[in-house]
Amino acid sequence: MYASAQHGASRSDILTALGDTKQVGRKSCSTSGCCGQGKCGSQKGQGDLPSGLWDKVKTHPCYSEEAHHHYARMHVAVAPACNIQCNYCNRKYDCANESRPGVVSERLSPEQAVKKVLAVASAVPQMTVLGIAGPGDPLANPKRTFKTFELVKTAAPDIKLCLSTNGLMLPDYIDAISNFNVDHVTITINTVDPEIGTRIYPWIFYKHKRYTGHEAAKILTERQLQGLQMLTERGVLTKVNSVMIPGINDHHLAEVNKVVKSRGGFLHNIMPLISSPEHGTAFGASGQRGPSPQELKAVQDSCEGEMIMMRHCRQCRADAVGLLGESRTAEFTIERIMSMELNYDMDTRKAYRAKVEKERAAMIVAGHDALVGLADVSSDIKVLAAVATKGSGLINEHFGHAAEFQVYELSKAGAKFVGHRRVDVYCQGGYGEEGSLASIISAINDCHAVFVAKIGACPREALIKAGITPVDQFAHDFIVKSAIVWFTAYLKKVNSGEIAHVQRIQAGSRNATVISAA
Ligand SMILES: C[S@@+](CC[C@H](N)C(=O)[O-])C[C@H]1O[C@@H](n2cnc3c(N)ncnc32)[C@H](O)[C@@H]1O
Ligand code: SF4
Ligand code: SF4
């Protein structure tokens, strides 16, 4: 969503919260994308949320794009079994360096899981959410799943609980989900047409029986939609994941979006198929490709309407820990946790959140103020910009250390987060830098600029040669504000004839640019 639509409070509320009442009456923005009341944006965004809903999502890194800069999540791998087979999933393949759904290094008992939650919560005060997302299906392992929730709810009551399911057993566990105060549920719905389902799901196991073909896909779809409706009736916020599989369901995802929206889905996360022959999946073996970033964005854009589209999913491992895009899993192995001193202090966590909220408010105000400057420039140009960040909404990563770039679309409406690109880190200790630089340039080739905290002479020169402007004058400043200020200056130069606006070419090969290997 756009900078102008990233929060549920008005600019005045924010300034008041900041204690800056002097500024409350200052001119607020009046561009087409921003009404100056925080309820703005050319499309439905979280700025349009009623405050009750905003309160539910404002510290959830997956349910709020804006929150993902500040808050972390963790998954505990307590659910090994699954009751269906997807052609893109092989849970036996594990690689500690790989971030991809279904991948885990250690499976945990509920008792180990709660110990891990307390260890992470003590060390990472920005961790707000515990999710169970496999490596199989949480509802195919109900005892382990709900035991974990029960233990965590008692030991760490300030942590939100989440689960991610294929939905087959969802209607049977709606009461348990409500009783354990699971705040957020994700259902993977790749199709609402059983015919398409036959190409994604070879079998399901339901009520002690194995089903295949059309019958299997029909049962799965009906149970998923029934479960979604039941969650909506109970007031549980539901995210729908859809894996985009070119040639199979890409043309059908707009229909999925309509159907899940009509049943009360809150957020739609269309994510790219990850498929490599070495993962040992049916799609990997058949050569089924995933979408390019441009194909993914086009489908996400086509679904943008009444339902909020999630574009910042990192397709995490089933034992992921940290901010989205950051991997701290290796710091919290069972062996290490057992020897850790736990210091789970709710007051410290609360104080940390209060500090984060102040910083967040300052960031939003800075974005609003930058939009005021943009309001005076007329143009319908849109450009993409890549950003190197370690979090907190700041440009605070060195070009050479970035393992991903966040991508923003800049237009008169503001700065809108539209995705991220995983890259090989440029600094390789003197070996292989040329190769990684070429692949980074290929991955962000559709961007006009790259915002970094610092950049060396060699990559700077190569980026300029490729037509991408390296921008380091906003080091450690807010991303959204800086991007808008840079874009305002860019438009002014284009309008005065000082520079010519050129369309950027598409980002490079699919393998170089596909989002996260999660
Ligand atoms: C590992 S699953 C665990 C939760 C549950 N079993 C499910 O499928 O919803 C978490 C998410 O990762 C997605 N996923 C698994 N393998 C994938 C792949 N190869 N490419 C893209 N998404 C994948 C699933 O579709 C699901 O939305
Ligand atoms: S439902 Fe989830 S865990 Fe089961 S096969 Fe599909 S992706 Fe894998
Ligand atoms: S997989 Fe996506 S939705 Fe799940 S925790 Fe990671 S970023 Fe959030």
XYZ file of C-alpha atoms and ligand atoms in Angstrom:
561
model
C 0.000 0.000 0.000
C 1.055 3.569 -0.418
C 2.902 5.543 2.223
C -0.188 7.625 2.606
C -2.320 4.616 3.443
C -0.128 2.769 5.849
C -1.745 3.501 9.138
C -5.066 3.711 10.836
C -4.595 7.024 12.623
C -4.863 10.512 11.176
C -1.812 12.722 10.821
C -3.106 14.784 13.739
C -3.456 11.668 15.889
C 0.089 10.716 15.105
C 1.506 14.111 15.869
C -0.485 14.215 19.077
C 0.868 10.779 19.963
C 4.315 12.153 19.327
C 3.598 15.060 21.627
C 4.117 17.449 18.698
C 0.933 19.445 18.917
C 2.553 22.482 17.265
C 2.492 20.731 13.928
C -1.040 19.422 14.030
C -2.510 22.350 12.208
C 0.141 22.458 9.495
C -0.818 22.033 5.872
C -1.671 18.430 5.146
C -1.272 16.773 1.783
C -3.982 16.954 -0.796
C -2.749 14.865 -3.683
C -5.030 12.330 -5.319
C -3.424 9.612 -3.273
C -3.647 11.273 0.109
C -6.530 13.002 1.739
C -4.474 14.179 4.685
C -6.532 12.198 7.173
C -4.684 8.924 7.039
C -7.628 7.283 5.292
C -6.100 7.725 1.922
C -4.652 5.813 -0.984
C -5.891 5.280 -4.487
C -6.808 1.738 -3.561
C -8.031 -0.124 -0.547
C -5.232 -0.167 1.979
C -4.810 -0.523 5.684
C -5.357 3.197 6.119
C -8.995 2.370 5.414
C -9.296 -0.068 8.282
C -11.622 0.623 11.176
C -9.517 1.211 14.280
C -10.549 -2.124 15.888
C -9.132 -4.049 12.938
C -6.048 -1.864 12.771
C -5.376 -2.649 16.444
C -5.473 -6.347 15.586
C -2.935 -6.117 12.774
C -0.683 -3.187 13.605
C 2.014 -5.313 15.266
C 1.639 -8.339 12.984
C 4.490 -8.372 10.453
C 2.517 -10.429 7.924
C -0.870 -8.738 8.200
C 0.554 -5.207 7.958
C 3.234 -4.355 5.401
C 4.144 -1.331 7.452
C 4.560 -3.450 10.628
C 6.961 -5.829 8.903
C 9.720 -3.241 9.060
C 9.504 -3.240 12.860
C 8.117 -6.516 14.212
C 9.312 -10.091 13.985
C 7.632 -13.495 13.897
C 8.697 -17.024 14.628
C 7.503 -20.427 13.482
C 7.809 -23.593 15.561
C 8.065 -26.830 13.615
C 5.720 -28.989 15.692
C 3.522 -30.315 12.850
C 5.366 -32.892 10.710
C 2.481 -34.827 9.103
C 0.248 -33.784 6.225
C -3.118 -35.013 4.994
C -2.808 -33.967 1.350
C -0.101 -33.857 -1.296
C 0.674 -30.703 -3.271
C 2.746 -31.072 -6.424
C 5.087 -28.320 -5.203
C 5.897 -29.724 -1.759
C 8.551 -32.146 -0.533
C 9.090 -31.940 3.207
C 11.935 -34.449 3.173
C 14.315 -32.008 1.504
C 16.155 -29.923 4.095
C 18.912 -27.395 3.715
C 19.930 -25.179 6.652
C 20.841 -22.353 4.255
C 17.602 -22.384 2.417
C 14.528 -20.386 3.263
C 11.486 -22.047 1.779
C 8.146 -23.309 3.146
C 8.239 -26.832 4.549
C 11.995 -26.693 5.199
C 13.146 -27.236 8.810
C 16.306 -28.283 10.575
C 14.722 -29.556 13.825
C 11.266 -30.831 14.665
C 10.040 -29.865 18.126
C 7.731 -31.261 20.786
C 5.210 -28.742 22.207
C 7.336 -28.492 25.381
C 10.482 -27.730 23.378
C 8.482 -25.280 21.278
C 7.357 -23.207 24.264
C 10.925 -23.108 25.559
C 12.024 -21.828 22.169
C 9.270 -19.189 22.158
C 10.398 -17.891 25.554
C 14.042 -17.913 24.479
C 13.299 -15.949 21.302
C 10.908 -13.548 23.047
C 13.586 -12.810 25.676
C 16.258 -12.110 23.071
C 14.139 -10.484 20.360
C 11.741 -7.975 21.951
C 10.206 -7.124 18.579
C 8.919 -10.727 18.211
C 5.129 -10.414 18.399
C 3.769 -13.460 16.604
C 4.100 -17.226 16.923
C 2.974 -19.207 13.888
C 2.628 -22.919 13.258
C 3.135 -23.523 9.544
C 4.367 -27.036 9.243
C 6.591 -28.501 8.074
C 3.333 -30.420 7.359
C -0.161 -29.223 8.210
C -0.994 -27.979 11.742
C -4.511 -29.436 11.557
C -3.184 -32.843 10.496
C -1.313 -32.714 13.846
C -4.044 -31.221 16.053
C -2.827 -32.519 19.426
C 0.691 -31.147 18.999
C -0.590 -27.879 17.508
C -3.151 -27.044 20.178
C -0.925 -28.248 23.028
C 1.722 -25.789 21.802
C -0.822 -22.964 21.667
C -2.061 -23.813 25.148
C 1.448 -23.744 26.624
C 2.426 -20.525 24.858
C -0.793 -18.725 25.785
C -0.057 -19.363 29.462
C 3.688 -18.703 29.384
C 3.748 -15.709 27.020
C 0.291 -14.109 26.907
C 1.399 -11.056 24.899
C 2.274 -13.143 21.833
C -0.247 -13.458 19.012
C -1.000 -16.962 17.792
C -1.253 -17.891 14.118
C -1.673 -21.042 12.102
C -1.363 -21.848 8.433
C -3.364 -24.739 6.979
C -4.432 -26.331 3.720
C -7.973 -26.112 5.140
C -9.011 -29.739 4.750
C -9.719 -30.194 8.471
C -10.515 -26.553 9.234
C -14.310 -26.884 9.730
C -13.664 -29.500 12.446
C -11.351 -27.238 14.467
C -13.134 -23.876 14.412
C -14.091 -24.167 18.090
C -10.559 -25.111 19.120
C -9.182 -22.143 17.157
C -11.571 -19.791 18.965
C -11.004 -21.396 22.359
C -7.222 -21.086 22.137
C -7.535 -17.448 21.001
C -5.767 -18.050 17.710
C -5.961 -14.528 16.290
C -4.997 -15.193 12.688
C -5.474 -18.164 10.357
C -4.012 -18.643 6.889
C -5.671 -21.003 4.409
C -3.884 -22.008 1.215
C -6.469 -21.815 -1.572
C -4.838 -22.206 -4.970
C -8.047 -22.735 -6.900
C -11.817 -22.778 -6.519
C -12.206 -25.005 -9.583
C -11.734 -28.760 -8.890
C -10.658 -29.304 -12.492
C -7.657 -27.032 -11.908
C -7.209 -28.687 -8.510
C -6.545 -32.047 -10.193
C -3.355 -30.521 -11.634
C -2.114 -29.353 -8.216
C -3.202 -32.070 -5.765
C -2.568 -35.749 -6.627
C -4.380 -36.973 -3.493
C -5.969 -36.099 -0.166
C -6.511 -38.290 2.893
C -9.893 -37.571 4.449
C -11.993 -39.539 6.964
C -9.673 -42.581 6.829
C -9.825 -42.725 3.040
C -7.538 -41.674 0.236
C -9.177 -39.669 -2.582
C -7.636 -38.747 -5.925
C -8.548 -36.724 -9.021
C -11.644 -34.546 -9.290
C -13.247 -35.981 -6.147
C -10.183 -35.118 -4.024
C -9.959 -31.571 -5.364
C -13.707 -31.011 -4.902
C -13.680 -32.126 -1.248
C -10.636 -29.941 -0.544
C -12.130 -26.829 -2.167
C -15.468 -27.233 -0.403
C -13.824 -27.726 2.993
C -11.520 -24.733 2.478
C -14.362 -22.376 1.584
C -16.577 -23.705 4.367
C -13.742 -23.185 6.864
C -13.129 -19.636 5.618
C -16.802 -18.757 6.021
C -16.896 -20.218 9.545
C -13.796 -18.266 10.595
C -15.321 -15.056 9.227
C -18.469 -15.702 11.264
C -16.309 -16.074 14.401
C -14.446 -12.830 13.681
C -11.054 -14.530 13.130
C -8.886 -12.610 10.634
C -8.097 -14.876 7.710
C -5.339 -14.609 5.174
C -5.579 -16.640 1.982
C -2.373 -17.894 0.389
C -2.448 -18.778 -3.309
C 0.622 -20.205 -5.000
C 0.843 -18.772 -8.523
C 1.621 -21.597 -10.959
C 2.001 -20.281 -14.532
C -0.130 -22.167 -17.040
C -2.152 -23.852 -14.283
C -3.860 -21.249 -12.065
C -2.393 -17.845 -13.059
C -5.427 -16.870 -15.168
C -7.770 -18.124 -12.420
C -6.412 -16.228 -9.396
C -8.650 -13.195 -9.971
C -11.615 -15.579 -9.612
C -10.099 -17.056 -6.427
C -9.716 -13.499 -5.124
C -13.406 -12.733 -5.783
C -14.614 -15.917 -4.122
C -12.459 -15.601 -0.994
C -13.336 -11.941 -0.676
C -17.036 -12.770 -0.794
C -16.506 -15.185 2.110
C -14.779 -12.588 4.249
C -11.072 -13.217 3.562
C -9.089 -10.298 5.024
C -5.825 -10.488 3.100
C -4.798 -12.237 -0.128
C -1.210 -13.404 -0.472
C -0.478 -14.487 -4.040
C 3.008 -15.920 -3.936
C 5.293 -17.383 -6.578
C 5.735 -21.106 -7.067
C 9.232 -22.177 -6.023
C 10.272 -25.115 -8.095
C 13.700 -26.594 -8.690
C 14.448 -30.143 -9.807
C 16.700 -30.672 -6.739
C 13.776 -30.053 -4.348
C 12.342 -33.402 -5.385
C 8.784 -32.198 -6.038
C 6.464 -33.298 -8.833
C 6.554 -29.802 -10.333
C 10.345 -29.714 -10.036
C 10.556 -32.985 -11.933
C 8.112 -31.908 -14.637
C 9.940 -28.611 -15.246
C 6.982 -26.501 -14.114
C 8.350 -22.956 -13.784
C 7.487 -20.251 -11.279
C 6.416 -16.734 -12.329
C 8.769 -13.811 -12.969
C 8.459 -10.812 -10.589
C 6.639 -8.927 -13.370
C 4.131 -11.749 -13.924
C 3.511 -11.955 -10.192
C 3.038 -8.196 -9.848
C 0.628 -8.114 -12.813
C -1.625 -10.737 -11.195
C -1.392 -9.046 -7.778
C -2.269 -5.701 -9.396
C -5.242 -7.249 -11.204
C -6.627 -8.464 -7.864
C -6.144 -5.155 -6.072
C -9.561 -3.855 -5.086
C -11.562 -4.285 -1.983
C -9.271 -6.919 -0.465
C -5.775 -6.049 0.768
C -3.054 -7.760 -1.250
C -0.021 -8.992 0.683
C 3.167 -8.411 -1.310
C 5.804 -8.717 1.388
C 5.593 -12.463 2.132
C 9.068 -14.019 2.330
C 7.774 -17.612 2.009
C 9.451 -18.563 5.260
C 10.773 -21.837 6.565
C 8.649 -23.763 9.056
C 11.224 -22.834 11.756
C 11.838 -19.193 10.728
C 12.842 -16.639 13.395
C 13.311 -12.874 13.086
C 12.140 -9.959 10.986
C 10.745 -11.055 7.635
C 13.694 -11.378 5.286
C 16.154 -11.928 8.142
C 17.101 -15.409 9.327
C 17.972 -15.955 12.986
C 16.968 -19.629 13.022
C 20.540 -20.843 13.602
C 20.814 -18.794 16.822
C 17.986 -20.769 18.431
C 18.744 -24.458 18.000
C 17.405 -26.767 20.704
C 20.922 -27.335 21.972
C 21.492 -23.603 22.429
C 18.046 -22.952 23.893
C 18.553 -25.570 26.578
C 21.639 -23.732 27.828
C 20.135 -20.221 27.539
C 19.116 -18.119 30.489
C 15.537 -17.013 29.922
C 14.497 -13.510 30.823
C 10.943 -13.184 29.576
C 9.918 -9.832 30.957
C 6.614 -8.416 29.717
C 7.446 -4.899 30.925
C 10.665 -4.786 28.905
C 8.784 -6.023 25.850
C 6.045 -3.435 26.395
C 8.580 -0.625 26.735
C 10.287 -1.766 23.551
C 7.003 -1.692 21.656
C 6.248 1.812 22.916
C 9.624 2.951 21.573
C 8.953 1.277 18.213
C 5.529 2.919 17.977
C 7.100 6.353 18.485
C 9.618 5.700 15.717
C 6.856 4.406 13.472
C 4.756 7.485 14.041
C 7.723 9.730 13.195
C 8.239 7.741 10.004
C 4.627 8.179 8.925
C 4.678 11.907 9.604
C 7.887 12.265 7.563
C 6.202 10.392 4.672
C 3.169 12.673 4.845
C 5.327 15.774 4.823
C 7.278 14.540 1.796
C 3.975 14.002 -0.031
C 3.152 17.670 0.423
C 6.199 18.507 -1.721
C 5.154 15.991 -4.372
C 1.672 17.506 -4.565
C 3.040 20.543 -6.431
C 4.488 18.484 -9.313
C 2.264 17.206 -12.094
C 3.110 13.932 -13.827
C 1.708 10.471 -14.457
C 5.142 8.805 -14.487
C 5.639 5.712 -12.337
C 9.063 4.277 -11.545
C 10.403 1.456 -9.395
C 13.168 1.936 -6.822
C 15.135 -0.750 -4.970
C 16.076 -0.240 -1.310
C 18.741 -1.878 0.867
C 17.402 -2.103 4.424
C 17.955 -4.008 7.653
C 14.538 -2.952 9.000
C 12.901 -0.140 11.025
C 11.767 1.483 7.765
C 15.256 2.934 7.243
C 17.806 2.920 4.421
C 20.398 1.301 6.629
C 22.066 -1.465 4.635
C 25.301 -1.341 2.653
C 24.834 -2.277 -1.031
C 27.499 -4.953 -0.670
C 25.810 -6.640 2.301
C 22.225 -6.739 1.033
C 20.756 -10.221 0.595
C 17.528 -8.711 -0.724
C 16.273 -5.404 -2.062
C 12.824 -4.094 -1.242
C 11.071 -2.632 -4.259
C 8.828 0.449 -4.130
C 6.654 1.877 -6.885
C 6.920 5.666 -6.923
C 4.130 7.742 -8.396
C 2.093 10.841 -7.615
C 0.265 8.705 -5.037
C 3.447 8.196 -3.015
C 5.760 5.251 -2.382
C 4.119 1.844 -2.507
C 5.880 -1.348 -1.445
C 5.443 -3.823 -4.325
C 7.819 -6.672 -3.526
C 11.352 -7.717 -2.873
C 14.138 -9.380 -4.804
C 16.485 -11.914 -3.266
C 20.063 -11.559 -4.485
C 23.478 -13.063 -3.904
C 25.358 -10.815 -1.474
C 27.812 -8.655 -3.447
C 30.692 -8.651 -0.936
C 32.157 -12.138 -1.186
C 35.514 -11.413 0.435
C 37.228 -10.755 -2.883
C 35.897 -13.823 -4.746
C 32.974 -14.004 -7.153
C 31.955 -10.340 -6.885
C 31.688 -9.841 -10.619
C 29.224 -12.692 -10.927
C 27.068 -11.508 -8.041
C 27.083 -7.907 -9.312
C 25.789 -9.028 -12.708
C 23.008 -11.031 -11.065
C 22.066 -8.137 -8.732
C 21.834 -5.751 -11.679
C 19.745 -8.301 -13.514
C 17.442 -8.671 -10.492
C 16.756 -4.913 -10.162
C 17.041 -3.953 -13.815
C 13.480 -2.635 -13.877
C 14.343 -0.064 -11.159
C 15.393 3.515 -11.862
C 17.325 3.897 -8.612
C 18.766 1.884 -5.755
C 18.794 3.455 -2.280
C 21.664 2.308 -0.067
C 23.417 3.351 3.150
C 26.777 3.043 1.406
C 28.207 1.748 -1.850
C 31.710 1.143 -3.212
C 33.117 2.809 -6.335
C 33.092 -0.354 -8.426
C 29.413 -1.344 -8.050
C 28.420 2.335 -8.277
C 30.029 2.603 -11.680
C 28.488 -0.650 -12.909
C 24.998 0.394 -11.764
C 25.279 3.777 -13.494
C 26.431 2.022 -16.657
C 23.327 -0.196 -16.422
C 21.119 2.914 -16.089
C 20.305 2.439 -12.384
C 21.068 5.477 -10.190
C 22.764 4.598 -6.879
C 21.385 6.936 -4.185
C 23.302 7.167 -0.903
C 22.494 10.679 0.238
C 19.586 9.409 2.382
C 21.678 6.956 4.431
C 19.895 6.038 7.702
C 16.853 8.141 6.793
C 13.269 6.829 6.357
C 12.691 4.835 3.171
C 9.291 6.215 2.205
C 10.121 9.826 2.900
C 13.470 9.609 1.099
C 11.990 7.849 -1.909
C 9.300 10.513 -2.259
C 11.827 13.352 -1.906
C 14.088 11.740 -4.539
C 11.124 11.113 -6.875
C 9.879 14.697 -6.517
C 13.309 15.966 -7.618
C 13.344 13.412 -10.461
C 9.951 14.570 -11.778
C 10.985 18.205 -11.568
C 14.065 17.474 -13.672
C 11.987 15.543 -16.211
C 9.356 18.305 -16.368
C 12.017 21.007 -16.887
C 13.699 18.982 -19.670
C 16.929 18.595 -17.654
C 16.714 14.805 -17.998
C 14.671 12.475 -20.188
C 12.467 9.841 -18.581
C 13.173 6.398 -20.006
C 11.254 3.193 -19.408
C 13.358 0.598 -17.618
C 13.716 -2.850 -19.084
C 12.247 -5.885 -17.342
C 14.215 -7.478 -14.532
C 16.476 -10.259 -15.716
C 16.207 -13.997 -15.817
C 13.633 -15.694 -13.663
C 16.204 -17.499 -11.577
C 18.028 -14.314 -10.728
C 14.921 -12.469 -9.679
C 12.348 -14.840 -8.316
C 11.379 -13.702 -4.877
C 12.981 -15.582 -1.985
C 13.705 -19.239 -2.134
C 11.260 -19.864 0.661
C 4.633 -25.294 4.072
S 3.019 -24.739 4.029
C 2.500 -25.188 5.644
C 1.074 -24.947 5.933
C 0.068 -25.850 5.240
N 0.466 -27.187 5.134
C -0.319 -25.279 3.875
O 0.090 -25.841 2.881
O -1.023 -24.278 3.858
C 3.088 -22.982 4.075
C 2.810 -22.313 2.740
O 3.873 -22.575 1.849
C 3.354 -22.806 0.566
N 4.316 -23.575 -0.218
C 4.810 -24.799 0.055
N 5.669 -25.183 -0.900
C 5.738 -24.175 -1.802
C 6.444 -23.983 -3.016
N 7.238 -24.907 -3.512
N 6.270 -22.818 -3.675
C 5.462 -21.867 -3.190
N 4.753 -21.999 -2.057
C 4.880 -23.134 -1.363
C 2.066 -23.548 0.856
O 1.196 -23.519 -0.239
C 1.541 -22.776 2.029
O 0.799 -21.659 1.608
S -0.580 -28.923 2.408
Fe 1.257 -27.821 3.020
S 2.565 -29.345 3.986
Fe 0.948 -30.460 2.922
S 1.804 -30.988 0.971
Fe 0.783 -29.047 0.673
S 2.316 -27.442 1.100
Fe 3.130 -29.387 1.860
S 5.502 -17.180 5.121
Fe 4.706 -15.145 4.607
S 2.893 -14.962 5.860
Fe 4.105 -16.666 6.742
S 5.414 -15.748 8.316
Fe 6.573 -15.719 6.424
S 6.113 -13.703 5.562
Fe 4.551 -14.096 7.064
